[in-house]
Short mmCIF file of C-alpha atoms in Angstrom, two decimals:
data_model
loop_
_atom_site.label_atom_id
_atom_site.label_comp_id
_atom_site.label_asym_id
_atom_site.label_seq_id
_atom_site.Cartn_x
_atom_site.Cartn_y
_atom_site.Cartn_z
CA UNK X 19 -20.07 -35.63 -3.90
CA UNK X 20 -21.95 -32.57 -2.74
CA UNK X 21 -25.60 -31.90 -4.35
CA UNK X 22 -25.92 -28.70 -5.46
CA UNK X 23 -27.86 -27.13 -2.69
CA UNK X 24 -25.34 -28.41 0.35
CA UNK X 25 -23.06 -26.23 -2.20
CA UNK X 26 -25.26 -23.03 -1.97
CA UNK X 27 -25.66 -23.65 1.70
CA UNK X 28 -22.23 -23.73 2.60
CA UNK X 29 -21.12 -20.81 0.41
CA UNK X 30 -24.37 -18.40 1.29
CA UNK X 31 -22.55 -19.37 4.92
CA UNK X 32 -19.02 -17.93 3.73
CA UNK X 33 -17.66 -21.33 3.62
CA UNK X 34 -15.72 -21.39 0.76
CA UNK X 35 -12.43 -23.25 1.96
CA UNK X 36 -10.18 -25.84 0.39
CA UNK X 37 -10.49 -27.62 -2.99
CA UNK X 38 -13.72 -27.51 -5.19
CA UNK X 39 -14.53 -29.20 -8.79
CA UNK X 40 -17.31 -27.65 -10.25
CA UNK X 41 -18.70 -29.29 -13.12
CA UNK X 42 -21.76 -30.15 -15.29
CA UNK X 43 -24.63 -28.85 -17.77
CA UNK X 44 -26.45 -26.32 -15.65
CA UNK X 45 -24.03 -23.49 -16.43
CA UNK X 46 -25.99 -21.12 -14.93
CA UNK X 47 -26.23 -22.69 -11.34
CA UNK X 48 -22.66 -23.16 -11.78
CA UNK X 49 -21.69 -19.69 -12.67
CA UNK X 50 -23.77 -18.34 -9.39
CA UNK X 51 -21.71 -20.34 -7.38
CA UNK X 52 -18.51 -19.30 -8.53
CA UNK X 53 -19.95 -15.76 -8.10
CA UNK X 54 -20.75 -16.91 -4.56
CA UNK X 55 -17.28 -17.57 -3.77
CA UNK X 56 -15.54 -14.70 -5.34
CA UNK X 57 -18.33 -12.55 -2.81
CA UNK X 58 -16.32 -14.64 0.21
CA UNK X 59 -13.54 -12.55 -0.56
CA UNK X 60 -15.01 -9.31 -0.97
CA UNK X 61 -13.96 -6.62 -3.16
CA UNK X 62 -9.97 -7.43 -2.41
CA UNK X 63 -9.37 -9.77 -5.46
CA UNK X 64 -6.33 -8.82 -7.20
CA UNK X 65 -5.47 -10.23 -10.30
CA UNK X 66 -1.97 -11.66 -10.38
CA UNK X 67 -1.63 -11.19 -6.46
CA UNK X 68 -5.05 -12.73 -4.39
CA UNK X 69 -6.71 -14.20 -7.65
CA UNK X 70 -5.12 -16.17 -10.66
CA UNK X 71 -7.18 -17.65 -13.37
CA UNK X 72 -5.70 -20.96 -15.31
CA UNK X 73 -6.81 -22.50 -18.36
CA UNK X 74 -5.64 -25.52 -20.47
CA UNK X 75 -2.74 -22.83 -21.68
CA UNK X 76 -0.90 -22.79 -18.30
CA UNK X 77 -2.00 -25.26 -16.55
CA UNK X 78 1.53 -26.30 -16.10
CA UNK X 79 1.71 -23.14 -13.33
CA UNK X 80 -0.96 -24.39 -11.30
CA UNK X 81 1.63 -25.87 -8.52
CA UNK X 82 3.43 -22.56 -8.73
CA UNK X 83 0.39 -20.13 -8.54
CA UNK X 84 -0.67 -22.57 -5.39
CA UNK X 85 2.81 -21.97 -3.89
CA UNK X 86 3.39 -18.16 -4.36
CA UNK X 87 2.04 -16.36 -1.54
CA UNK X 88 -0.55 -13.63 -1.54
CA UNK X 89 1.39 -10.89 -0.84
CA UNK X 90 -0.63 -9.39 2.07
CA UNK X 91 -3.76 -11.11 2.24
CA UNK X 92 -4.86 -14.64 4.02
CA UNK X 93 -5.95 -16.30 0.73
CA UNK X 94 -5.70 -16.80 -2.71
CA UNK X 95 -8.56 -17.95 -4.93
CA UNK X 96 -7.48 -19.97 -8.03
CA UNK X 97 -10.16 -20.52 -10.80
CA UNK X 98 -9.03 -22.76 -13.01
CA UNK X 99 -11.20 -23.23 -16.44
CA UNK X 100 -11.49 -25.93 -18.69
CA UNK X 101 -8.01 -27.54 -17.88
CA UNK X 102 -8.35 -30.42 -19.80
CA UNK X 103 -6.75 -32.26 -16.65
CA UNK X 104 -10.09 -34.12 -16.02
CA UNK X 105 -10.23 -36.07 -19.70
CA UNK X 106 -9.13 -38.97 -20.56
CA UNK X 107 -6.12 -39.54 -23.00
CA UNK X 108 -6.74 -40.08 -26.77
CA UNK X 109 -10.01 -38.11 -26.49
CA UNK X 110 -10.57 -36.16 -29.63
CA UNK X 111 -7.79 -33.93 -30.68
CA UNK X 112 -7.37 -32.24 -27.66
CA UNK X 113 -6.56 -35.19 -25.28
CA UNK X 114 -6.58 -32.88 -22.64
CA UNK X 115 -3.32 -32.01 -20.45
CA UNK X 116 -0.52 -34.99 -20.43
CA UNK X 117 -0.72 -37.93 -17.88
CA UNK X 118 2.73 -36.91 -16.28
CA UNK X 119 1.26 -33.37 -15.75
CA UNK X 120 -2.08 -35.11 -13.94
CA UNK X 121 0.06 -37.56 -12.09
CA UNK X 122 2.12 -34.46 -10.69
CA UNK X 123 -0.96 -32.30 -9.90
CA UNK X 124 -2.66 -35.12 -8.59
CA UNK X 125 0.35 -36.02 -5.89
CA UNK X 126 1.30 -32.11 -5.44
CA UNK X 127 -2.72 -32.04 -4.02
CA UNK X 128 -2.59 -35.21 -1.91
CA UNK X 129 1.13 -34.02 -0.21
CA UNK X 130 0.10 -30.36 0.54
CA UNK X 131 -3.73 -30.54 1.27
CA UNK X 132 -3.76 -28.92 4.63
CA UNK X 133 -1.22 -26.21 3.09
CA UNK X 134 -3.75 -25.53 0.11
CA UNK X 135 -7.00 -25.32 2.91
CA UNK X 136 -4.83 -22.85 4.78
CA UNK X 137 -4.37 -20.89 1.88
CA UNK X 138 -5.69 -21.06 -0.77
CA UNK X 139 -9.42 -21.69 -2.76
CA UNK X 140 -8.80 -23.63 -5.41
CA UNK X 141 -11.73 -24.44 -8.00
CA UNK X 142 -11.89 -26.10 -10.77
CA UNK X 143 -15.00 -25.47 -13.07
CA UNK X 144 -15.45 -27.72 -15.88
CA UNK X 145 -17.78 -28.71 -18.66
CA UNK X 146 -17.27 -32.26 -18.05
CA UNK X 147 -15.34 -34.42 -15.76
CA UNK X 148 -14.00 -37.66 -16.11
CA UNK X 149 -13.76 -40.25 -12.76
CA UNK X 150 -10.14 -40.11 -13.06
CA UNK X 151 -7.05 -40.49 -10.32
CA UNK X 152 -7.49 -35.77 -9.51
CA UNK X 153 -11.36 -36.48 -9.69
CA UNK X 154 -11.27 -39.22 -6.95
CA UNK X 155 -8.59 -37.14 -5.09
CA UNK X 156 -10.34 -33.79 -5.10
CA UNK X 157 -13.59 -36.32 -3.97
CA UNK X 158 -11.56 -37.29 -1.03
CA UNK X 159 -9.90 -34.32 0.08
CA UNK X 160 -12.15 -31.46 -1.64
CA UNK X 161 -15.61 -30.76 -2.45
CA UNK X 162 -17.30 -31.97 -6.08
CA UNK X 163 -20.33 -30.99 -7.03
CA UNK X 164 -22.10 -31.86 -10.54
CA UNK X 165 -24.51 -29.05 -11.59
CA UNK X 166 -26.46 -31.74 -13.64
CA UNK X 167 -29.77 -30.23 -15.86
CA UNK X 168 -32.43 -29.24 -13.70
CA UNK X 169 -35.80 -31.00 -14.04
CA UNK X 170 -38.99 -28.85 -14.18
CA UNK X 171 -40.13 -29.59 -10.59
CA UNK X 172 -36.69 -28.46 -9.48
CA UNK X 173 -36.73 -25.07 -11.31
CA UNK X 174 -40.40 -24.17 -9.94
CA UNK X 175 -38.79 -25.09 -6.45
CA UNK X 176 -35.97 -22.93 -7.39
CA UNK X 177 -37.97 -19.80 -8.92
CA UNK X 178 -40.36 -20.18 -5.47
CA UNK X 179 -37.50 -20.14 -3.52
CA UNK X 180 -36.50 -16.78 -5.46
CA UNK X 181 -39.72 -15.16 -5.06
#
């Protein structure tokens, strides 16, 4: 699990490669670095062609968006929202996306990993995520990073920083 600044430090780099979960409380650290990654790719992101964005609503294309080329550029960035993918069944009414769904995600990753860091930049931002079989897999072969609430001394250090 990456801490938050290892994340800025790597993306303020241009680093932004492979598999990322995003997730946590501090919305607005979180939000900069998704704004950090989109700026790796410049001003070329095309929606439908270089960039897709997935929510809990079509989820199920994930595997396809990941597989359909980008027509003329080296990546694709995939921002996928609130999925549900990272709950746990029987949680509230939602539940989140079905186990059979997870368990296909979850092997599609493992099989094609070094296809995906080739590729594509997938992230996954979150309000909350579960330890479950795509968390510890993204853990492994990705980057996760929990933008948990900043204490006081941590936002001074921050706003110096700024300044």
């Amino acid at each position: 699990m990456l801490k938050v600044e290892e994340l800025e430090k790597q993306l303020n780099q241009g680093a932004a490669k492979g598999i990322y979960l995003l997730y946590g409380e501090e919305i607005f650290l979180l939000e900069q670095q998704l704004k950090k990654i989109k700026k790796n790719f410049g001003d070329e992101l095309i929606k439908g062609i270089n960039y897709i964005v997935i929510d809990e609503n079509n989820i199920e294309e994930l595997i396809a968006d990941i597989e359909t080329p980008a027509f003329g550029y080296p990546n694709k960035l995939i921002i996928a929202r609130n999925t549900g993918i990272f709950k746990r069944e029987g949680k509230g009414k939602s539940g989140g996306a079905s186990k059979e769904l997870k368990d296909k995600i979850n092997d599609y990753l493992k099989s094609n990993v070094e296809m995906i860091n080739d590729a594509v930049v997938l992230v996954f931002v979150e309000n909350e995520a579960e330890k479950n079989s795509i968390y510890n897999t993204i853990d492994k072969i990705g980057q996760v990073c929990n933008f948990e609430e900043q204490k006081p001394f941590q936002i001074t250090k921050r706003l110096k920083t700024i300044c």
